[in-house]
mmCIF file of C-alpha atoms in Angstrom:
data_model
loop_
_atom_site.group_PDB
_atom_site.id
_atom_site.type_symbol
_atom_site.label_atom_id
_atom_site.label_comp_id
_atom_site.label_asym_id
_atom_site.label_seq_id
_atom_site.Cartn_x
_atom_site.Cartn_y
_atom_site.Cartn_z
ATOM 1 C CA MET A 1 236.001 -59.155 -27.732
ATOM 2 C CA PHE A 2 232.901 -59.245 -25.730
ATOM 3 C CA LYS A 3 234.807 -61.222 -23.222
ATOM 4 C CA ASN A 4 237.345 -58.607 -22.655
ATOM 5 C CA PHE A 5 234.663 -55.927 -22.409
ATOM 6 C CA PHE A 6 232.920 -57.915 -19.821
ATOM 7 C CA ASN A 7 235.976 -58.674 -17.805
ATOM 8 C CA PHE A 8 236.667 -54.859 -17.898
ATOM 9 C CA ILE A 9 233.114 -54.221 -16.692
ATOM 10 C CA PHE A 10 233.448 -56.876 -14.041
ATOM 11 C CA GLU A 11 236.706 -55.416 -12.858
ATOM 12 C CA LEU A 12 235.297 -51.923 -12.734
ATOM 13 C CA ILE A 13 232.355 -53.026 -10.685
ATOM 14 C CA LYS A 14 234.521 -54.749 -8.121
ATOM 15 C CA ILE A 15 236.685 -51.660 -7.831
ATOM 16 C CA VAL A 16 233.653 -49.501 -7.077
ATOM 17 C CA VAL A 17 232.187 -51.889 -4.600
ATOM 18 C CA ILE A 18 235.523 -52.183 -2.809
ATOM 19 C CA SER A 19 235.903 -48.396 -2.641
ATOM 20 C CA VAL A 20 232.333 -47.859 -1.370
ATOM 21 C CA VAL A 21 232.870 -50.645 1.255
ATOM 22 C CA ILE A 22 235.901 -48.844 2.547
ATOM 23 C CA ILE A 23 235.101 -45.221 2.055
ATOM 24 C CA VAL A 24 231.599 -45.199 3.232
ATOM 25 C CA PRO A 25 232.388 -46.478 6.753
ATOM 26 C CA ILE A 26 235.322 -44.185 7.207
ATOM 27 C CA ARG A 27 233.414 -41.144 6.088
ATOM 28 C CA TYR A 28 230.428 -41.752 8.229
ATOM 29 C CA PHE A 29 231.944 -43.290 11.404
ATOM 30 C CA LEU A 30 235.593 -42.201 11.708
ATOM 31 C CA ILE A 31 236.296 -39.025 9.905
ATOM 32 C CA GLN A 32 234.436 -36.240 8.120
ATOM 33 C CA PRO A 33 235.438 -33.312 6.007
ATOM 34 C CA PHE A 34 234.224 -29.873 7.207
ATOM 35 C CA TYR A 35 234.509 -26.606 5.441
ATOM 36 C CA VAL A 36 234.908 -23.430 7.556
ATOM 37 C CA LYS A 37 232.283 -20.826 6.794
ATOM 38 C CA GLY A 38 232.662 -17.432 8.619
ATOM 39 C CA ALA A 39 235.170 -15.531 10.923
ATOM 40 C CA SER A 40 234.094 -16.840 14.410
ATOM 41 C CA MET A 41 237.347 -18.848 14.833
ATOM 42 C CA GLU A 42 239.934 -16.436 13.535
ATOM 43 C CA PRO A 43 242.952 -16.510 14.024
ATOM 44 C CA THR A 44 242.853 -20.288 14.540
ATOM 45 C CA PHE A 45 240.792 -20.970 11.392
ATOM 46 C CA TYR A 46 239.695 -18.649 8.609
ATOM 47 C CA ASP A 47 236.993 -18.684 6.265
ATOM 48 C CA HIS A 48 237.279 -21.456 3.504
ATOM 49 C CA GLU A 49 239.711 -23.716 5.292
ATOM 50 C CA TYR A 50 239.152 -27.375 4.624
ATOM 51 C CA LEU A 51 239.319 -29.494 7.887
ATOM 52 C CA ILE A 52 239.152 -33.215 8.741
ATOM 53 C CA ILE A 53 236.948 -34.101 11.794
ATOM 54 C CA ASP A 54 237.704 -36.976 14.077
ATOM 55 C CA GLU A 55 234.334 -38.587 14.866
ATOM 56 C CA ILE A 56 235.568 -41.570 16.820
ATOM 57 C CA SER A 57 237.503 -40.034 19.749
ATOM 58 C CA TYR A 58 234.306 -38.822 21.621
ATOM 59 C CA ARG A 59 232.774 -42.202 21.464
ATOM 60 C CA PHE A 60 235.432 -43.441 24.098
ATOM 61 C CA ASN A 61 236.577 -40.143 25.655
ATOM 62 C CA ASP A 62 235.013 -36.951 26.860
ATOM 63 C CA PRO A 63 235.609 -33.858 25.170
ATOM 64 C CA ARG A 64 238.307 -31.720 26.870
ATOM 65 C CA ARG A 65 238.643 -28.002 27.604
ATOM 66 C CA GLY A 66 240.443 -26.604 24.642
ATOM 67 C CA ASP A 67 239.230 -29.087 22.009
ATOM 68 C CA VAL A 68 238.000 -27.319 18.863
ATOM 69 C CA ILE A 69 234.881 -29.254 18.071
ATOM 70 C CA VAL A 70 232.200 -29.287 15.388
ATOM 71 C CA PHE A 71 228.607 -29.748 16.420
ATOM 72 C CA ARG A 72 225.068 -29.454 15.224
ATOM 73 C CA TYR A 73 223.730 -26.143 16.006
ATOM 74 C CA PRO A 74 220.996 -26.656 18.822
ATOM 75 C CA ARG A 75 218.411 -24.506 17.372
ATOM 76 C CA ASP A 76 218.769 -25.980 13.816
ATOM 77 C CA PRO A 77 220.354 -29.494 13.742
ATOM 78 C CA GLN A 78 220.904 -29.038 9.935
ATOM 79 C CA GLU A 79 223.496 -26.510 10.589
ATOM 80 C CA TYR A 80 227.152 -27.314 11.660
ATOM 81 C CA PHE A 81 228.994 -25.013 14.062
ATOM 82 C CA ILE A 82 232.884 -25.043 14.851
ATOM 83 C CA LYS A 83 233.922 -23.576 18.379
ATOM 84 C CA ARG A 84 236.286 -24.272 21.316
ATOM 85 C CA VAL A 85 235.179 -26.242 24.371
ATOM 86 C CA ILE A 86 235.454 -23.936 27.394
ATOM 87 C CA GLY A 87 233.141 -25.173 30.010
ATOM 88 C CA LEU A 88 232.828 -28.848 30.851
ATOM 89 C CA PRO A 89 229.800 -30.686 32.515
ATOM 90 C CA GLY A 90 229.173 -29.567 36.209
ATOM 91 C CA GLU A 91 231.037 -26.424 35.924
ATOM 92 C CA LYS A 92 229.913 -22.854 36.219
ATOM 93 C CA ILE A 93 231.037 -20.380 33.605
ATOM 94 C CA GLN A 94 231.263 -16.436 34.099
ATOM 95 C CA ILE A 95 232.255 -13.669 31.562
ATOM 96 C CA LYS A 96 233.465 -10.736 33.319
ATOM 97 C CA GLU A 97 236.257 -8.078 33.318
ATOM 98 C CA GLY A 98 236.814 -9.153 29.506
ATOM 99 C CA GLY A 99 237.697 -12.714 30.393
ATOM 100 C CA VAL A 100 236.183 -16.221 31.218
ATOM 101 C CA TYR A 101 236.124 -17.549 34.641
ATOM 102 C CA ILE A 102 235.535 -21.205 35.631
ATOM 103 C CA TYR A 103 234.043 -22.481 38.894
ATOM 104 C CA ASN A 104 234.321 -26.178 39.441
ATOM 105 C CA LYS A 105 234.888 -28.764 42.261
ATOM 106 C CA GLU A 106 238.752 -28.435 42.188
ATOM 107 C CA ASN A 107 238.489 -24.431 42.348
ATOM 108 C CA PRO A 108 235.278 -23.445 43.880
ATOM 109 C CA ALA A 109 236.430 -19.875 44.160
ATOM 110 C CA GLY A 110 236.861 -19.837 40.418
ATOM 111 C CA PHE A 111 239.688 -18.860 38.210
ATOM 112 C CA PRO A 112 240.252 -16.870 35.028
ATOM 113 C CA LEU A 113 240.842 -19.001 31.953
ATOM 114 C CA GLU A 114 244.232 -17.858 30.225
ATOM 115 C CA GLU A 115 243.436 -18.149 26.502
ATOM 116 C CA LYS A 116 246.936 -17.312 24.892
ATOM 117 C CA TYR A 117 245.497 -18.393 21.455
ATOM 118 C CA LEU A 118 243.327 -15.175 21.379
ATOM 119 C CA LEU A 119 244.332 -11.993 19.842
ATOM 120 C CA ALA A 120 244.037 -9.093 22.269
ATOM 121 C CA ASP A 121 241.392 -7.374 20.255
ATOM 122 C CA LEU A 122 239.308 -10.523 19.640
ATOM 123 C CA LYS A 123 238.870 -11.385 23.381
ATOM 124 C CA THR A 124 235.557 -11.076 25.098
ATOM 125 C CA HIS A 125 234.785 -7.420 25.705
ATOM 126 C CA SER A 126 231.146 -7.653 27.052
ATOM 127 C CA SER A 127 230.809 -8.576 30.717
ATOM 128 C CA THR A 128 227.310 -10.222 31.635
ATOM 129 C CA ASN A 129 228.554 -11.102 35.166
ATOM 130 C CA GLU A 130 225.753 -13.930 34.747
ATOM 131 C CA ILE A 131 226.876 -17.416 35.847
ATOM 132 C CA VAL A 132 225.977 -20.146 33.657
ATOM 133 C CA SER A 133 225.578 -23.779 35.303
ATOM 134 C CA LEU A 134 226.286 -26.761 33.074
ATOM 135 C CA ASP A 135 224.353 -29.960 33.724
ATOM 136 C CA LYS A 136 225.994 -33.291 32.938
ATOM 137 C CA ASP A 137 226.552 -33.723 29.311
ATOM 138 C CA GLU A 138 226.544 -30.099 28.656
ATOM 139 C CA TYR A 139 229.473 -27.978 27.239
ATOM 140 C CA PHE A 140 230.033 -24.292 26.902
ATOM 141 C CA VAL A 141 231.498 -23.298 23.596
ATOM 142 C CA LEU A 142 232.983 -19.994 22.321
ATOM 143 C CA GLY A 143 234.563 -18.911 19.088
ATOM 144 C CA ASP A 144 238.067 -17.725 19.077
ATOM 145 C CA ASN A 145 236.818 -14.571 17.561
ATOM 146 C CA ARG A 146 234.390 -13.349 20.276
ATOM 147 C CA ASN A 147 233.415 -10.212 18.498
ATOM 148 C CA SER A 148 232.201 -12.277 15.572
ATOM 149 C CA SER A 149 230.978 -15.461 17.029
ATOM 150 C CA LYS A 150 227.641 -16.871 17.510
ATOM 151 C CA ASP A 151 228.246 -19.294 20.548
ATOM 152 C CA SER A 152 227.087 -20.445 24.050
ATOM 153 C CA ARG A 153 226.766 -16.862 25.151
ATOM 154 C CA ILE A 154 223.659 -16.559 22.671
ATOM 155 C CA PHE A 155 222.387 -19.998 22.302
ATOM 156 C CA GLY A 156 223.350 -21.535 25.685
ATOM 157 C CA ALA A 157 225.182 -24.821 26.457
ATOM 158 C CA VAL A 158 225.611 -27.663 23.673
ATOM 159 C CA GLU A 159 224.478 -31.035 24.883
ATOM 160 C CA ARG A 160 226.808 -33.817 24.156
ATOM 161 C CA ASN A 161 224.525 -35.663 21.780
ATOM 162 C CA PHE A 162 224.996 -32.642 19.333
ATOM 163 C CA LEU A 163 228.615 -33.102 19.150
ATOM 164 C CA ILE A 164 229.959 -34.519 15.847
ATOM 165 C CA GLY A 165 233.607 -34.575 16.743
ATOM 166 C CA ARG A 166 236.960 -32.728 17.350
ATOM 167 C CA VAL A 167 239.073 -30.961 14.598
ATOM 168 C CA LEU A 168 241.939 -33.301 13.883
ATOM 169 C CA TRP A 169 243.556 -31.814 10.818
ATOM 170 C CA ARG A 170 243.638 -28.634 8.562
ATOM 171 C CA GLY A 171 244.072 -29.830 4.801
ATOM 172 C CA TRP A 172 243.610 -26.436 3.109
ATOM 173 C CA PRO A 173 245.332 -24.197 2.558
ATOM 174 C CA PHE A 174 248.431 -26.251 1.959
ATOM 175 C CA SER A 175 250.571 -23.418 3.715
ATOM 176 C CA ARG A 176 248.551 -23.983 6.962
ATOM 177 C CA ALA A 177 248.152 -27.898 6.689
ATOM 178 C CA GLY A 178 248.754 -29.921 9.679
ATOM 179 C CA PHE A 179 247.359 -31.608 12.880
ATOM 180 C CA ILE A 180 245.340 -29.503 15.252
ATOM 181 C CA ASN A 181 246.118 -29.613 18.877
ATOM 182 C CA SER A 182 243.850 -28.718 21.614
ATOM 183 C CA ALA A 183 244.687 -25.528 23.714
ATOM 184 C CA GLU A 184 246.544 -26.019 26.971
ATOM 185 C CA TYR A 185 245.406 -24.103 29.979
ATOM 186 C CA SER A 186 247.280 -23.399 33.131
ATOM 187 C CA TYR A 187 245.023 -23.074 36.307
#
């Protein structure tokens, strides 16, 4: 009887150890769950949605314009934010006439960013006309719900070392589950 009990305990310990050895590296180095809090990314993501974040892609590739990312809030690294990458390192960003304008080497005169994923009443309404210059390793991020978003317009550019990863998959609610693609822009 004791032999069966000890075999059961030994098998249970093996299962727990194997599970920890598999799950911990995946959770801390490859993918991470994220829970959406707030309305800053509506209509793309709503409050209380459950997302899976790809943490490995940005170790080998740079973030692209249109990626939805999770990052540590620059003013309080204990907080996590979710926003869309709008401006890339070395570019200049200007918010004017209700839209976002990008200035870079390919387009020194600038171009308006076509953001088809935004609802008309959620687009940027305030125009500062201020031009923000991004250093190397800095990204300009905005929420999709510009009227309810605390983003680079408020706290400035986000350095690459604050980035956690890009949103890969929405798991909850099941009716909206699926992989998340980056926005495509035409210049």
